mmCIF file of C-alpha atoms in Angstrom:
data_model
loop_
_atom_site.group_PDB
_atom_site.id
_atom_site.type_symbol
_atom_site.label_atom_id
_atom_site.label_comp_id
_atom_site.label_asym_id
_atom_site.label_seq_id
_atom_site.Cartn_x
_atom_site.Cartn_y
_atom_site.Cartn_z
ATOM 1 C CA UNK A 2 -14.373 -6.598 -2.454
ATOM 2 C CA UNK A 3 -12.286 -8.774 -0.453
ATOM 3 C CA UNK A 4 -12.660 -9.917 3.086
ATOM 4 C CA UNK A 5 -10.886 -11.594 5.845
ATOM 5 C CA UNK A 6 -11.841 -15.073 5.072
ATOM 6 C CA UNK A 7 -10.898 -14.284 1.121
ATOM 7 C CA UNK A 8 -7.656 -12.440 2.401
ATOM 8 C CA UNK A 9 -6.706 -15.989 4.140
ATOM 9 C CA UNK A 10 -7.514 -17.872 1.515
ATOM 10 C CA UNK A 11 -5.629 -16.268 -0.850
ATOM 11 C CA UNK A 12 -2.615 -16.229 1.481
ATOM 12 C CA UNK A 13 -3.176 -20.299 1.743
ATOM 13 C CA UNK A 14 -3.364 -20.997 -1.902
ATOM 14 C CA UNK A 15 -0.270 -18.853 -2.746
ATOM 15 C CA UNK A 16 2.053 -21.029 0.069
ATOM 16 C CA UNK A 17 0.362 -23.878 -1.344
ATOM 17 C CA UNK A 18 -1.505 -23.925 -4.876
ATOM 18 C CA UNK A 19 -2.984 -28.069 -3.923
ATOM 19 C CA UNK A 20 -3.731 -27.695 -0.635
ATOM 20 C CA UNK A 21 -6.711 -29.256 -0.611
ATOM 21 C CA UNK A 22 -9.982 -27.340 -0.607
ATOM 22 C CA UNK A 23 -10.876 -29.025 3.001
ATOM 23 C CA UNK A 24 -7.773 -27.797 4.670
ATOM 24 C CA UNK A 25 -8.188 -24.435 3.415
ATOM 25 C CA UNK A 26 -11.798 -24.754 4.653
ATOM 26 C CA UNK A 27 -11.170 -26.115 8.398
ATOM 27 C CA UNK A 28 -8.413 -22.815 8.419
ATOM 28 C CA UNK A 29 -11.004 -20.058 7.296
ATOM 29 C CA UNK A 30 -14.045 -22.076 9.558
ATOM 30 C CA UNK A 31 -16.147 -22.476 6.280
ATOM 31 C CA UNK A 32 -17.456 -25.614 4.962
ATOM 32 C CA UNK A 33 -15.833 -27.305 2.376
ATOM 33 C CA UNK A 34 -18.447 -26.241 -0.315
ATOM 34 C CA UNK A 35 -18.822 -22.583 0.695
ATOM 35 C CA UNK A 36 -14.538 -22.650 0.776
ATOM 36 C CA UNK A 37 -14.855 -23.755 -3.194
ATOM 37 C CA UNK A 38 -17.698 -21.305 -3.895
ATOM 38 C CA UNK A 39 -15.333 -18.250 -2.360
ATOM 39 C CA UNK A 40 -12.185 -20.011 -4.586
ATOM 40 C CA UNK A 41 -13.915 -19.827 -7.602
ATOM 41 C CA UNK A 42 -15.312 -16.188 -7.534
ATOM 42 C CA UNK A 43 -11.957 -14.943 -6.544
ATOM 43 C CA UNK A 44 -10.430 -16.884 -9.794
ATOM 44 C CA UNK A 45 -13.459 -15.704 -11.939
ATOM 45 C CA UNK A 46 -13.277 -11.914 -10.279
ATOM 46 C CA UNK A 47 -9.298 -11.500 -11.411
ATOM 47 C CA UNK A 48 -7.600 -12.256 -8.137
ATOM 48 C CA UNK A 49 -6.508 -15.855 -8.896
ATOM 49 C CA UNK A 50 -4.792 -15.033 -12.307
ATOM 50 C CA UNK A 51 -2.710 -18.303 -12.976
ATOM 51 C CA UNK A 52 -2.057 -21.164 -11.227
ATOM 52 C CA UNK A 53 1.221 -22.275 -11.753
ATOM 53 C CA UNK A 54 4.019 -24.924 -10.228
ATOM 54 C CA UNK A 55 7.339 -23.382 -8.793
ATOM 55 C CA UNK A 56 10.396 -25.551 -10.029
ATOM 56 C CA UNK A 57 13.422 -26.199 -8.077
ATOM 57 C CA UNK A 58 16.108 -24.243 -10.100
ATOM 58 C CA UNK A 59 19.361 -26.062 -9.063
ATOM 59 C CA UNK A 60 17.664 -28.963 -9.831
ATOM 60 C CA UNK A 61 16.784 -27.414 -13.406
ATOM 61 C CA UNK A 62 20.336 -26.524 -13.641
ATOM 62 C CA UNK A 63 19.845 -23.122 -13.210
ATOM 63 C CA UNK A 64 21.469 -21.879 -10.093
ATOM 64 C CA UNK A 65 22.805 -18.635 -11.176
ATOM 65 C CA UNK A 66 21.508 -15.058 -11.493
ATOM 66 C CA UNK A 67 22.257 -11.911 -13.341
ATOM 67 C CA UNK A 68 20.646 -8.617 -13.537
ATOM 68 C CA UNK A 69 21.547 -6.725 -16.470
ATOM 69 C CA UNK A 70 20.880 -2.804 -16.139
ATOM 70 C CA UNK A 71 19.773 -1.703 -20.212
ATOM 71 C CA UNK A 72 20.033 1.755 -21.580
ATOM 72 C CA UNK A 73 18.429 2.321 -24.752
ATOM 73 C CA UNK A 74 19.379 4.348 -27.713
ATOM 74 C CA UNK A 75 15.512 4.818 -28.758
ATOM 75 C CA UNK A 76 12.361 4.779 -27.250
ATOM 76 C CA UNK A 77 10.278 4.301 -30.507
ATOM 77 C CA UNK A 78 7.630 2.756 -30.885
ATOM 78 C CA UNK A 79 8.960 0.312 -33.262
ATOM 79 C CA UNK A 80 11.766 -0.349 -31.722
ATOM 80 C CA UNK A 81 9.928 -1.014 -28.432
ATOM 81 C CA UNK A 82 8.113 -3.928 -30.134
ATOM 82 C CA UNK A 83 11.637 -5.299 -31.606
ATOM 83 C CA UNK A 84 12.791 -5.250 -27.596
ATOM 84 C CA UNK A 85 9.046 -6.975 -26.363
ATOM 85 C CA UNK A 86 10.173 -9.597 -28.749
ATOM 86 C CA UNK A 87 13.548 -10.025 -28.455
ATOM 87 C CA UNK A 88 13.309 -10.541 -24.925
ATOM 88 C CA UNK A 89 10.286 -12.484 -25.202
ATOM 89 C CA UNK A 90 12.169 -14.765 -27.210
ATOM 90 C CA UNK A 91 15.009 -15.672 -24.841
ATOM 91 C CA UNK A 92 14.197 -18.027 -22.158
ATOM 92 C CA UNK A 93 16.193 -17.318 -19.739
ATOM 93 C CA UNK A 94 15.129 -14.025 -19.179
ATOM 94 C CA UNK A 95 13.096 -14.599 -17.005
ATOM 95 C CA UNK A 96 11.789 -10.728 -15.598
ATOM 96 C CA UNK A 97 11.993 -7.524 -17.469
ATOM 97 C CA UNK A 98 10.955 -4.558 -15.814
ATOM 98 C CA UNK A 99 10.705 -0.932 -17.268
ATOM 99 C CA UNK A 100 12.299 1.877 -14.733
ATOM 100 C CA UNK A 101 12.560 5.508 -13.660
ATOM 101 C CA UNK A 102 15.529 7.300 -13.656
ATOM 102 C CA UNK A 103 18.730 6.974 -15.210
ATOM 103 C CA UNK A 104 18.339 3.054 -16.544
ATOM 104 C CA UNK A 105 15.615 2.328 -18.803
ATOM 105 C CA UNK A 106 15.380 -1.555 -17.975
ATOM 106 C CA UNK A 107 16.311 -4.484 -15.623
ATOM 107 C CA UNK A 108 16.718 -8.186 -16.676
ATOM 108 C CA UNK A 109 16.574 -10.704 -14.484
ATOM 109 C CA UNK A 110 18.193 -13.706 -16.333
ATOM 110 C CA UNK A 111 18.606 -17.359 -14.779
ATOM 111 C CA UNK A 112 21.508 -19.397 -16.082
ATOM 112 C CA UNK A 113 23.364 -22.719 -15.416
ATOM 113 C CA UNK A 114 26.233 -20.703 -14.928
ATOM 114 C CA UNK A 115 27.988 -17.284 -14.882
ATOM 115 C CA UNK A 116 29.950 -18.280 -18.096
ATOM 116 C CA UNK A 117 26.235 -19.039 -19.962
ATOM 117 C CA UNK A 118 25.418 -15.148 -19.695
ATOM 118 C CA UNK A 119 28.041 -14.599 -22.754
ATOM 119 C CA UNK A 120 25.647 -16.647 -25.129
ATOM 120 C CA UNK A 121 22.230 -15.466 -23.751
ATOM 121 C CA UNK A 122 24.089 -11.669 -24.216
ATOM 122 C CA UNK A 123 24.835 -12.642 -27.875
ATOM 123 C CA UNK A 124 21.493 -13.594 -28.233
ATOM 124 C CA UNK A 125 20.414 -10.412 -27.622
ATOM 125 C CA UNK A 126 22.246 -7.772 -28.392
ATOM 126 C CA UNK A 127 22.177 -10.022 -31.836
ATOM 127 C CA UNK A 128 18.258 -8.921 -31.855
ATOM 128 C CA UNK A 129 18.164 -5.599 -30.757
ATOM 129 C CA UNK A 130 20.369 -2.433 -30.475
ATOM 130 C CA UNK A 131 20.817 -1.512 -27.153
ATOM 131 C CA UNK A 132 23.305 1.844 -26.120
ATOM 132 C CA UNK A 133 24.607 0.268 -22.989
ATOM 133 C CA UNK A 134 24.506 -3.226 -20.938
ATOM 134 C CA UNK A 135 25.755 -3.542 -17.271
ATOM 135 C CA UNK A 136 25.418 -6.898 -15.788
ATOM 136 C CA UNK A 137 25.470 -8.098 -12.145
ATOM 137 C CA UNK A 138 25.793 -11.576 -10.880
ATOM 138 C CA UNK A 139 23.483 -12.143 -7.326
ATOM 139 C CA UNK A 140 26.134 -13.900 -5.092
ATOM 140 C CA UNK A 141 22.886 -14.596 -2.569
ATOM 141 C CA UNK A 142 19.138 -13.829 -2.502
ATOM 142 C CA UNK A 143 18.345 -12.303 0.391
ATOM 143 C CA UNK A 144 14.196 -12.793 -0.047
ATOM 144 C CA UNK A 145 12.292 -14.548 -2.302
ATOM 145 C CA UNK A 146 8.713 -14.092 -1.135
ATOM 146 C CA UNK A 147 6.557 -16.790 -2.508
ATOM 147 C CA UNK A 148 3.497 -14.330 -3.456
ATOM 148 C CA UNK A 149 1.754 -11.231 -2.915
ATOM 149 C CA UNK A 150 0.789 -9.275 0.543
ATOM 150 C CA UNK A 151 -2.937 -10.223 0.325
ATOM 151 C CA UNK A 152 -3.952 -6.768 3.064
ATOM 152 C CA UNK A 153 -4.699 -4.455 0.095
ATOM 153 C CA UNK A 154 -7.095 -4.395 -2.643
#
């Protein structure tokens, strides 16, 4: 069960994975020791899953974004697998979420350019057999947030 304190802490560590365990400490008004003690029963209870480092994607090369909209022609089992892996297997699909309603996925694919989508699309309909493919190029992102609302669970 979370608290307050663990709340905060969470909230700290997702704006900034090395701040140091002092600074999150002073923030929360726990010692140091106690602050590391909360930080590693939160990662050994499930709510720390990963800690990772966010890259700077124009400096990557990798300024551009597409959402593709997939409609499927099966929804066997096989054939899910063959799309797990066939997605899984192209890095710069970064996102793939499963949806309600009249689409049955959504890619979210980085690339160093628009132009770059035609060889990442050949890659995968080159995989897999999909019925229909609509793509749409983000002109801006609007929000990005940088992690989770920490006021459930």
């Amino acid at each position: 069960m979370l608290d307050d304190r663990d709340r905060k802490i969470l909230g700290l560590l997702q704006a900034d994975g090395e701040m140091p365990v002092g600074e999150i400490a002073d923030s929360v008004a726990l010692s140091a020791s106690a602050c590391s003690r909360r930080i590693a029963r939160l990662k050994e209870e499930g709510y720390i899953a990963r800690s990772t480092v966010e890259l700077d994607r124009r400096k990557m090369g990798l300024p551009t974004t597409v959402f593709v909209i997939v409609r499927t022609g099966s929804h066997a089992a096989g054939w899910l697998e063959q799309f797990h892996a066939a997605v899984g297997a192209i890095p710069e699909i970064v996102e793939v979420h499963r949806l309600t309603g009249n689409f049955d996925y959504i890619l979210k694919i980085v690339l160093p350019d628009v132009e770059h989508y035609d060889v990442v699309y050949k890659q995968l309909v080159g995989r897999i057999e999909l019925f229909d493919m609509s793509a749409y190029i983000s002109m801006e992102t609007v929000k990005q947030a940088k992690g989770l609302p920490t006021n459930y669970g």
